[in-house]
Coordinates of N, CA and C in Angstrom, one line a residue:
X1227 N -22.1 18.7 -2.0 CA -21.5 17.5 -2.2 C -20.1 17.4 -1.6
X1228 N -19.9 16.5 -0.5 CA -18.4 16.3 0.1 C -17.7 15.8 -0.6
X1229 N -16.0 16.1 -1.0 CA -15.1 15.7 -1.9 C -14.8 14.2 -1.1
X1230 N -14.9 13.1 -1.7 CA -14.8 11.8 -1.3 C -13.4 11.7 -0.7
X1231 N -12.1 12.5 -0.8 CA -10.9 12.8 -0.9 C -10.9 13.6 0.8
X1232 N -12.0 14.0 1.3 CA -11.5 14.3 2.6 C -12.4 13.5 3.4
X1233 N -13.1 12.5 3.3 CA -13.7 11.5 3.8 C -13.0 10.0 3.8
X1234 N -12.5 10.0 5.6 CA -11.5 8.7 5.5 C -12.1 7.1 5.4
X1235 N -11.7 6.1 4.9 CA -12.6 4.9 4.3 C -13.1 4.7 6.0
X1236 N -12.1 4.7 6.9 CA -12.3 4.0 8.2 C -11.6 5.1 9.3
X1237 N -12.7 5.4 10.1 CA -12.2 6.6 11.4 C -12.7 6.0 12.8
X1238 N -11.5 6.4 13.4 CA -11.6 6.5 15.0 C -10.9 7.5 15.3
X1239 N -11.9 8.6 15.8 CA -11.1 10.1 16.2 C -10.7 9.9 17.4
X1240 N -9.8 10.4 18.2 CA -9.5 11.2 19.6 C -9.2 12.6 19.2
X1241 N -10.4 13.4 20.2 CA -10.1 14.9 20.1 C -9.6 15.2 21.1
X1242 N -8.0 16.2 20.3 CA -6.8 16.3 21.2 C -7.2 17.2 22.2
X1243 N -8.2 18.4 22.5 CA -8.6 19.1 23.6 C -9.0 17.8 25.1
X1244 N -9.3 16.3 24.3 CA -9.9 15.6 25.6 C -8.6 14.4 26.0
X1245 N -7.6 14.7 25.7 CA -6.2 14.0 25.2 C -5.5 14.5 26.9
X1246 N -5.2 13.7 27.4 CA -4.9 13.8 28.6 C -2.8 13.6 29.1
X1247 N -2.2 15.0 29.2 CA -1.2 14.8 28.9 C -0.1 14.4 29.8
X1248 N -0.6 13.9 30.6 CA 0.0 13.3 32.4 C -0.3 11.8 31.9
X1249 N -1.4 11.6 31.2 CA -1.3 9.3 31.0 C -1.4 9.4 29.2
X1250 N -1.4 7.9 29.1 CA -1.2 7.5 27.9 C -2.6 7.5 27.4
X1251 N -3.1 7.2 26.2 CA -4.7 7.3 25.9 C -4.3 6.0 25.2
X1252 N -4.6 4.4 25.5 CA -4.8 3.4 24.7 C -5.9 3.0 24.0
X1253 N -5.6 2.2 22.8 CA -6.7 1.8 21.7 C -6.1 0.8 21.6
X1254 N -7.6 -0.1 20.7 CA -7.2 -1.3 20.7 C -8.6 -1.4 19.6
X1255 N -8.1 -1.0 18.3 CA -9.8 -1.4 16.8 C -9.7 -2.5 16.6
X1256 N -10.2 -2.7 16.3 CA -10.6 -4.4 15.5 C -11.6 -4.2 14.4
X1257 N -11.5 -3.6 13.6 CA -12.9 -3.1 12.5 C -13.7 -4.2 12.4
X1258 N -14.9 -4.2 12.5 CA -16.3 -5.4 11.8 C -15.8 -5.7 10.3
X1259 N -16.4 -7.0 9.8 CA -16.6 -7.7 8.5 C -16.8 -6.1 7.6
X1260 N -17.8 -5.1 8.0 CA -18.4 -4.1 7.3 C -17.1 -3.2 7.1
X1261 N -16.3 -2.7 7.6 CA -15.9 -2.1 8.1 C -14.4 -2.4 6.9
X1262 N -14.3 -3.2 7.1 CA -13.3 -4.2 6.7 C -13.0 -4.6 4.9
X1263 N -14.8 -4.4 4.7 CA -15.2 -4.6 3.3 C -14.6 -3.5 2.5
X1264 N -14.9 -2.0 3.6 CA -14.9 -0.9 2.7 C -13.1 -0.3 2.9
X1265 N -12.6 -1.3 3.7 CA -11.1 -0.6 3.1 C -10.4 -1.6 2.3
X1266 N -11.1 -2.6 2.1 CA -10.3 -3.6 0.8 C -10.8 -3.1 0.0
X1267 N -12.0 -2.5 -0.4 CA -12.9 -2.0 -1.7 C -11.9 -0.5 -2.0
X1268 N -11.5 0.3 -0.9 CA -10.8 1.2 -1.4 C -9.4 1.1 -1.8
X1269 N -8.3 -0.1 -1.1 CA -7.2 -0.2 -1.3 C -7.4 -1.5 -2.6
X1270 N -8.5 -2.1 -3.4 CA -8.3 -2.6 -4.1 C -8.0 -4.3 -4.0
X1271 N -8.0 -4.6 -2.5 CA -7.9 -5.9 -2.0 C -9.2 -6.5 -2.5
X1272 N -8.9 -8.2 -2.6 CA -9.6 -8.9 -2.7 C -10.7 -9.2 -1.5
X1273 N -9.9 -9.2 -0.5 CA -10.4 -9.3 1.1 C -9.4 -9.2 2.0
X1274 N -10.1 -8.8 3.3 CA -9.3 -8.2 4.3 C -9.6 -8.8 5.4
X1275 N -9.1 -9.3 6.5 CA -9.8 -10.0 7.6 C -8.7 -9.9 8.6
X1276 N -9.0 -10.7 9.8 CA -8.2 -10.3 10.8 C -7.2 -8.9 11.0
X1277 N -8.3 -7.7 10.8 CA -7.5 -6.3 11.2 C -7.3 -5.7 12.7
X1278 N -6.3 -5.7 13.0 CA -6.1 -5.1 14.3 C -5.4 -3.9 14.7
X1279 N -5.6 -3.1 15.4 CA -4.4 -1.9 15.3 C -4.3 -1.4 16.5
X1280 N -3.4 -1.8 17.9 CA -3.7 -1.6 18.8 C -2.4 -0.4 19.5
X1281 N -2.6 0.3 20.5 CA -1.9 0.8 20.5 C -1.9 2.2 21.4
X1282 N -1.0 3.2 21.2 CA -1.2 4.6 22.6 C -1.1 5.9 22.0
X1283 N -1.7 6.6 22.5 CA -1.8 8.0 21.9 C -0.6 9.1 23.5
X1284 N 0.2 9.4 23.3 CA 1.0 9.8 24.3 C 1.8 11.6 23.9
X1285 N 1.5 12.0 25.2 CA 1.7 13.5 25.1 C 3.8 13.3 24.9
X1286 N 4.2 14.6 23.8 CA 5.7 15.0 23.3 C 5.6 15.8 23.2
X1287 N 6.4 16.6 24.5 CA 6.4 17.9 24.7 C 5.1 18.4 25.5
X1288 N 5.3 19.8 25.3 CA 4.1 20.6 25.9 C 3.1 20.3 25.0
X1289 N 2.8 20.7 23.6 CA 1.6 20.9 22.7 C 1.6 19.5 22.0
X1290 N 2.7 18.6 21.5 CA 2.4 17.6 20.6 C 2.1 16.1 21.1
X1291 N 1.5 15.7 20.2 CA 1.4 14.3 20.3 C 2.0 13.0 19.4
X1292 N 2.0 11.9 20.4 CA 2.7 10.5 19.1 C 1.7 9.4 19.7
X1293 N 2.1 9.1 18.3 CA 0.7 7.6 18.2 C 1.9 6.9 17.4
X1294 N 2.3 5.6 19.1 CA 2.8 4.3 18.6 C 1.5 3.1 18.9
X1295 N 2.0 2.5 18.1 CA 1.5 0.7 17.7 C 1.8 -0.2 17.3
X1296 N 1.1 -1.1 16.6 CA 1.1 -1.9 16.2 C -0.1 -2.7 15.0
X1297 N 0.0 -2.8 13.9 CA -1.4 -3.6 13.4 C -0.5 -4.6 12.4
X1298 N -2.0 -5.3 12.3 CA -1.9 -6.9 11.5 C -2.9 -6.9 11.1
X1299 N -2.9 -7.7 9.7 CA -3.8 -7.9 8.9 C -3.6 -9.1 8.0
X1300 N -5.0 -9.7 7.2 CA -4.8 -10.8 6.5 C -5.1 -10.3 5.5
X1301 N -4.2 -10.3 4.5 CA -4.8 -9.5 3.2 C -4.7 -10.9 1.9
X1302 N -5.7 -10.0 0.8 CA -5.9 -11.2 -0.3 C -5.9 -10.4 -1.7
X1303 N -4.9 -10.6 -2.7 CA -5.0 -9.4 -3.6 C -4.7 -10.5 -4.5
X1304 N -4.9 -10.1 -5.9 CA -4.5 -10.6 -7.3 C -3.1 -10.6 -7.8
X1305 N -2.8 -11.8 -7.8 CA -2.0 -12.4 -8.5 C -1.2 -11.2 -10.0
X1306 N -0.3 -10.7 -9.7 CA -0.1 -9.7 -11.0 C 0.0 -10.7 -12.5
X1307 N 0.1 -11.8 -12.2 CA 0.3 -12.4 -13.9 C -0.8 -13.6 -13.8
X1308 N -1.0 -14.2 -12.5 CA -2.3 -14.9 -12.9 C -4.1 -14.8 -12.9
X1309 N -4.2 -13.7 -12.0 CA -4.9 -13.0 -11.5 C -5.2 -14.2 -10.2
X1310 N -4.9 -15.0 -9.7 CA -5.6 -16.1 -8.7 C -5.2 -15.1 -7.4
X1311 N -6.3 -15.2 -6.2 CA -6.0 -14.3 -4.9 C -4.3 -15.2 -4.4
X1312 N -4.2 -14.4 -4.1 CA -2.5 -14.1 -3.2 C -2.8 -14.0 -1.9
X1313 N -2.7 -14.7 -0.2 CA -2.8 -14.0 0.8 C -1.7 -13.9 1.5
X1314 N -1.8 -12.8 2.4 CA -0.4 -12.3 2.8 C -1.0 -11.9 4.3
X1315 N 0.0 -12.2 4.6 CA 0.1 -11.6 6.3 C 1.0 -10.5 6.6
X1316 N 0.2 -9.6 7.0 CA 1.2 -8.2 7.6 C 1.1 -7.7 8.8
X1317 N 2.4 -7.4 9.5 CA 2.3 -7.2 11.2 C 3.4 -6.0 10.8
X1318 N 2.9 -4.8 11.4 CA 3.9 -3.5 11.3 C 3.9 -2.7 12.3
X1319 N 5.2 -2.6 13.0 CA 4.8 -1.1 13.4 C 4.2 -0.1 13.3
X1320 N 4.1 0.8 14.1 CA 3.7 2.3 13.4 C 4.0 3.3 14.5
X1321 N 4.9 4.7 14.3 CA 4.8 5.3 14.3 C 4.2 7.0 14.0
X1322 N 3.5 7.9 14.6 CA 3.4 8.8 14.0 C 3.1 10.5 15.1
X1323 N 4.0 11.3 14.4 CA 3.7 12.4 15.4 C 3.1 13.6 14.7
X1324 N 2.2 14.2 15.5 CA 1.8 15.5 15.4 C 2.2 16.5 16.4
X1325 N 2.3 16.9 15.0 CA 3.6 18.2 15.7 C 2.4 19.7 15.8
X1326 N 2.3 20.7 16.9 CA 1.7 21.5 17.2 C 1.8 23.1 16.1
X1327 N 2.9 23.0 16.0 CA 3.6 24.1 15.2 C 4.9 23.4 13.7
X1328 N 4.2 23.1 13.2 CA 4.3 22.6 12.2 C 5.4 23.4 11.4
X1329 N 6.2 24.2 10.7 CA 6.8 25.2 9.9 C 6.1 25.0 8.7
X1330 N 4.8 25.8 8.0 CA 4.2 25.8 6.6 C 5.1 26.3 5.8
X1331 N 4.9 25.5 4.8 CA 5.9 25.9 3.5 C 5.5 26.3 2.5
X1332 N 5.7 27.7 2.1 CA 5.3 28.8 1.5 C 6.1 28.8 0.0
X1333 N 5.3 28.8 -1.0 CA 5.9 28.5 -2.3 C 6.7 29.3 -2.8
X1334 N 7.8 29.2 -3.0 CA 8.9 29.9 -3.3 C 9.8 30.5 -2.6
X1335 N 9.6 29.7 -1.2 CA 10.5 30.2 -0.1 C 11.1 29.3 0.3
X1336 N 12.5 28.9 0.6 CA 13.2 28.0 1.3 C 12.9 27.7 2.7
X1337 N 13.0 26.1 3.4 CA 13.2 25.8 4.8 C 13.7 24.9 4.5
X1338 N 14.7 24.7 5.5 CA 15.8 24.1 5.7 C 14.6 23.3 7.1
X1339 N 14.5 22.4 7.3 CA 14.2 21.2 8.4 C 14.5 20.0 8.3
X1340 N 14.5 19.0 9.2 CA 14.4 17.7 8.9 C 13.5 16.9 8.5
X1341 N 14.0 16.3 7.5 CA 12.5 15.2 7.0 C 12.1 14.5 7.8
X1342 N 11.0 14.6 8.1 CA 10.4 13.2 9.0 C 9.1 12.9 8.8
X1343 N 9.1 11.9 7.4 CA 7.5 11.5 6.9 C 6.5 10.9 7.9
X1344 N 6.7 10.7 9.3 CA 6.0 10.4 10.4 C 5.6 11.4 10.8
X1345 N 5.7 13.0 10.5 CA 5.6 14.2 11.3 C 4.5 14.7 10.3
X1346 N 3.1 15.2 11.2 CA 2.1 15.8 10.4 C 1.4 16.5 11.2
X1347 N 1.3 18.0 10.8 CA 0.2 18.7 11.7 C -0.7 18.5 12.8
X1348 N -0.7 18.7 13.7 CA -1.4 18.6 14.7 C -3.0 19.5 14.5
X1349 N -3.9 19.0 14.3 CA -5.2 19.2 14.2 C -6.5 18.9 15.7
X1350 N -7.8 19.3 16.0 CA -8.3 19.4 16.4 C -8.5 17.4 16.9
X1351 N -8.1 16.4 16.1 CA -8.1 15.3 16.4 C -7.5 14.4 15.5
X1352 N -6.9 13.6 16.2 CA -5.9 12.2 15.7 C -7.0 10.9 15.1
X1353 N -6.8 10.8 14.1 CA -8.0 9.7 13.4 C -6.7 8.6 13.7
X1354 N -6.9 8.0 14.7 CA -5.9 6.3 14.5 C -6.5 5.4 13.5
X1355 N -7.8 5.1 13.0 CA -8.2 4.7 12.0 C -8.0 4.8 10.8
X1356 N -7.3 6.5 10.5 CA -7.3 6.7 9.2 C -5.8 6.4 9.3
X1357 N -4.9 6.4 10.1 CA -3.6 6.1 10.4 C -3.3 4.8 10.1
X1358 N -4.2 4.2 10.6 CA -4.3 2.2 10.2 C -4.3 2.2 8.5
X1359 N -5.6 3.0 7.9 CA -5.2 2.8 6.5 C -4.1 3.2 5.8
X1360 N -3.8 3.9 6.6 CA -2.6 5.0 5.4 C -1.3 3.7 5.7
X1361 N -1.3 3.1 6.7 CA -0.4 2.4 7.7 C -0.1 0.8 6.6
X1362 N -1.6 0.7 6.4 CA -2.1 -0.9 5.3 C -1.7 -0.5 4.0
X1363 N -2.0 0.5 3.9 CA -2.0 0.7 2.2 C -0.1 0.6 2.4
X1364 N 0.5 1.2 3.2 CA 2.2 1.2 2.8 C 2.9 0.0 2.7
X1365 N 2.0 -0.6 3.2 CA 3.0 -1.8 4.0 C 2.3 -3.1 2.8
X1366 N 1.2 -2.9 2.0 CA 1.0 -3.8 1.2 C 1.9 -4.6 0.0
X1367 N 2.2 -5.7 0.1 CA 3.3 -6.5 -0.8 C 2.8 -5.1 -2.7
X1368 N 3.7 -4.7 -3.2 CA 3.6 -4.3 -4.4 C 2.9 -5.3 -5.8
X1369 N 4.2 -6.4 -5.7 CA 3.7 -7.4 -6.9 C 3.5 -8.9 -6.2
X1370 N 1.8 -8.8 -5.4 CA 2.0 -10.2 -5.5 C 1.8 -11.2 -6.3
X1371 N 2.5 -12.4 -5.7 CA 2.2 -13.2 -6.9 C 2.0 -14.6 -6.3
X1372 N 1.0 -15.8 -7.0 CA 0.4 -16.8 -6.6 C 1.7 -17.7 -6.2
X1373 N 1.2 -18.9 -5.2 CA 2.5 -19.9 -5.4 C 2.7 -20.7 -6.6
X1374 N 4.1 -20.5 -6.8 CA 4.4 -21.4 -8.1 C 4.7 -20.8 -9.1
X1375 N 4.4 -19.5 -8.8 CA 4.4 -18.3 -10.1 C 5.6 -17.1 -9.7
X1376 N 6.6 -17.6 -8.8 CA 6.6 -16.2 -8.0 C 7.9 -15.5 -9.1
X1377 N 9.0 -16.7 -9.7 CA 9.7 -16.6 -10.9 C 9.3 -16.1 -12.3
X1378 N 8.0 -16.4 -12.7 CA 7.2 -16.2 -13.7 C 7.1 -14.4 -13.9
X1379 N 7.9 -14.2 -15.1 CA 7.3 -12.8 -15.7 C 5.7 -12.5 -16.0
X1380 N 5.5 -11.5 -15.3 CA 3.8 -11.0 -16.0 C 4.3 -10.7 -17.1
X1381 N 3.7 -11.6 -17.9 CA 3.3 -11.3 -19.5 C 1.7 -10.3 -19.6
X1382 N 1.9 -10.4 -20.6 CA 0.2 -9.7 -21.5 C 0.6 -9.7 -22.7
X1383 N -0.5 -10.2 -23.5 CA -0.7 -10.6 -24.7 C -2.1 -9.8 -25.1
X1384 N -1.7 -9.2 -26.5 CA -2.7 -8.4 -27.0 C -2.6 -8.4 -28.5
X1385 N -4.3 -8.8 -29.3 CA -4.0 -8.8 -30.5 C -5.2 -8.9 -30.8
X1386 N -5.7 -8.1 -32.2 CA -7.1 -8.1 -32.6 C -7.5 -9.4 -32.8
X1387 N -8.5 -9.9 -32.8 CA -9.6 -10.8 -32.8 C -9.3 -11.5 -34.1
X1388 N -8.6 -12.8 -34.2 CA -8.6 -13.7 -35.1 C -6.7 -13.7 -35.5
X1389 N -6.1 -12.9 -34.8 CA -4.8 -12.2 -35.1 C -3.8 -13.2 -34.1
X1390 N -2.9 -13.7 -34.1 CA -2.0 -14.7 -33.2 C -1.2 -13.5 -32.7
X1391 N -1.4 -13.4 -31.4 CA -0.3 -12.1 -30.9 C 1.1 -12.2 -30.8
X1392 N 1.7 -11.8 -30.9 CA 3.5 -11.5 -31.0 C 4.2 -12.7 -29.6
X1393 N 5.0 -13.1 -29.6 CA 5.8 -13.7 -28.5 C 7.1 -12.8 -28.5
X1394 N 8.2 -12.8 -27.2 CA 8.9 -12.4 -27.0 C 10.0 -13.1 -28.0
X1395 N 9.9 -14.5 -28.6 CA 11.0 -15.0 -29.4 C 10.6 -14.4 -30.7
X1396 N 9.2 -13.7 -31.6 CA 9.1 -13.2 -32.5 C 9.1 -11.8 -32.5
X1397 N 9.7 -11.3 -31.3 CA 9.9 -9.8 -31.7 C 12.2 -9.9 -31.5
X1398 N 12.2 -11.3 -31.4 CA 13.7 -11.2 -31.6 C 14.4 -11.0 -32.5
X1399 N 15.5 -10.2 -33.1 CA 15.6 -9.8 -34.3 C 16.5 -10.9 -35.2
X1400 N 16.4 -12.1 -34.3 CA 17.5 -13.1 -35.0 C 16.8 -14.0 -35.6
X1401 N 15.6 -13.8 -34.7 CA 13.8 -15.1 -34.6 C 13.9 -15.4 -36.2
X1402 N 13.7 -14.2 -37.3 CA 13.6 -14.3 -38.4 C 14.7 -15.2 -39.2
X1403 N 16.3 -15.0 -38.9 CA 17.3 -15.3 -39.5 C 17.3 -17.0 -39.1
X1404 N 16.9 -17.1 -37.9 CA 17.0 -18.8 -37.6 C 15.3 -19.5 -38.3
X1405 N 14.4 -18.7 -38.6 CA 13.7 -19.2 -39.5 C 14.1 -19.4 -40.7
X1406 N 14.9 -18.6 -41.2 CA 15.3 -18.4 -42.8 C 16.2 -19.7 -42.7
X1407 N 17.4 -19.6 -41.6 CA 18.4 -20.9 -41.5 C 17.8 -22.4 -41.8
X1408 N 16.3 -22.6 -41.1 CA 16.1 -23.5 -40.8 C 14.9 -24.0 -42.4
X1409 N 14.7 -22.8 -42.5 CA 14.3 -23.1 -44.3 C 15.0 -23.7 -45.2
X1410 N 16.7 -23.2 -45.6 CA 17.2 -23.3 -45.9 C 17.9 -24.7 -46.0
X1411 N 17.8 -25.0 -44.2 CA 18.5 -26.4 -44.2 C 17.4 -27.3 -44.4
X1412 N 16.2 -27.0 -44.3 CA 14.8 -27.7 -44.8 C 15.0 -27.9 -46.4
X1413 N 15.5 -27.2 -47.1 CA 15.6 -27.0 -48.7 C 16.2 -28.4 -48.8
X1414 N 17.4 -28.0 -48.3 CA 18.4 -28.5 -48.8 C 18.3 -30.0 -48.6
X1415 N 17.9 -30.2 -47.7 CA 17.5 -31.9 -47.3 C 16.7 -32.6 -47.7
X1416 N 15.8 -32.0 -48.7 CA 15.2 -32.6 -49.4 C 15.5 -32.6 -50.7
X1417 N 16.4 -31.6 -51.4 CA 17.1 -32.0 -52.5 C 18.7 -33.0 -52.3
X1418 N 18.7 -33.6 -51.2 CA 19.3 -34.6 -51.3 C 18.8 -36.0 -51.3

């Protein structure tokens, strides 16, 4: 059984032995409807349409490679407090390099390098495909939210079956005292 965890939703390899280090290697995906289904099904989108990710695979240095681009997408996700689809348009850069000689980091040992979350091992081949998702997934809005809603706190409301659930004015600790006040001045107005 393959761990689903090394199997990418959407692949387009270049294998770097056939990676040509004197020209650029250009791409240009457009994933099918199919194609498309199965990375909104994994990132949890409602739908995904117009995906593009076009772009160059170009020799840095002797041994490494960088993959610049570009992709766009039409994405459609849930509403965090209404659940109604949200769509959004995303156009991003992308950067990313593979570095030949990598420095592995050995547990319990110090390296001192520079961070550069664009820098990742250089392997037997560059998935630009799987680059596109990892690319989608970053760049997806966190909390969307429908028009007209965009001010609106996500609430949730939870209470057993037949039970009126709590409101934010009845977990106020004064909520009680302006009921009691308003008892009180209820009393009293009718004993006059």
């Amino acid at each position: 059984m393959t761990d689903s965890i090394d199997q990418p939703v959407f692949s387009q390899r270049y294998e770097t032995r056939s990676l040509k280090s004197s020209r650029d290697t250009e791409f240009d995906l457009r994933p099918d409807a199919q194609a498309c289904e199965a990375i909104a099904e994994a990132l949890g989108l409602l739908k995904l349409t117009k995906l593009r990710f076009s772009g160059k695979i170009s020799a840095s240095g002797k041994r490494d490679w960088k993959v610049t681009g570009r992709f766009g997408a039409t994405v459609e996700q849930a509403c965090i407090s209404t659940l109604a689809p949200v769509r959004s348009r995303i156009d991003e850069n992308v950067t990313r390099k593979f570095i030949a000689e990598l420095p592995e980091y050995e547990e319990g040992s110090e390296i001192e390098m520079e961070s550069d979350e664009n820098a990742d091992p250089l392997s037997d081949a560059i998935d630009v495909g799987e680059i596109l998702t990892e690319a989608l997934t970053l760049a997806l809005p966190l909390y969307p939210r429908a028009e007209g809603n965009e001010d609106a706190p996500a609430a949730a409301q939870a209470a057993p079956k037949g039970v009126t659930p709590l409101t934010d004015a009845d977990m106020n600790p004064f909520s009680a005292l302006e009921g009691l006040k308003n008892k009180l001045e209820s009393k009293q107005s009718d004993t006059e």
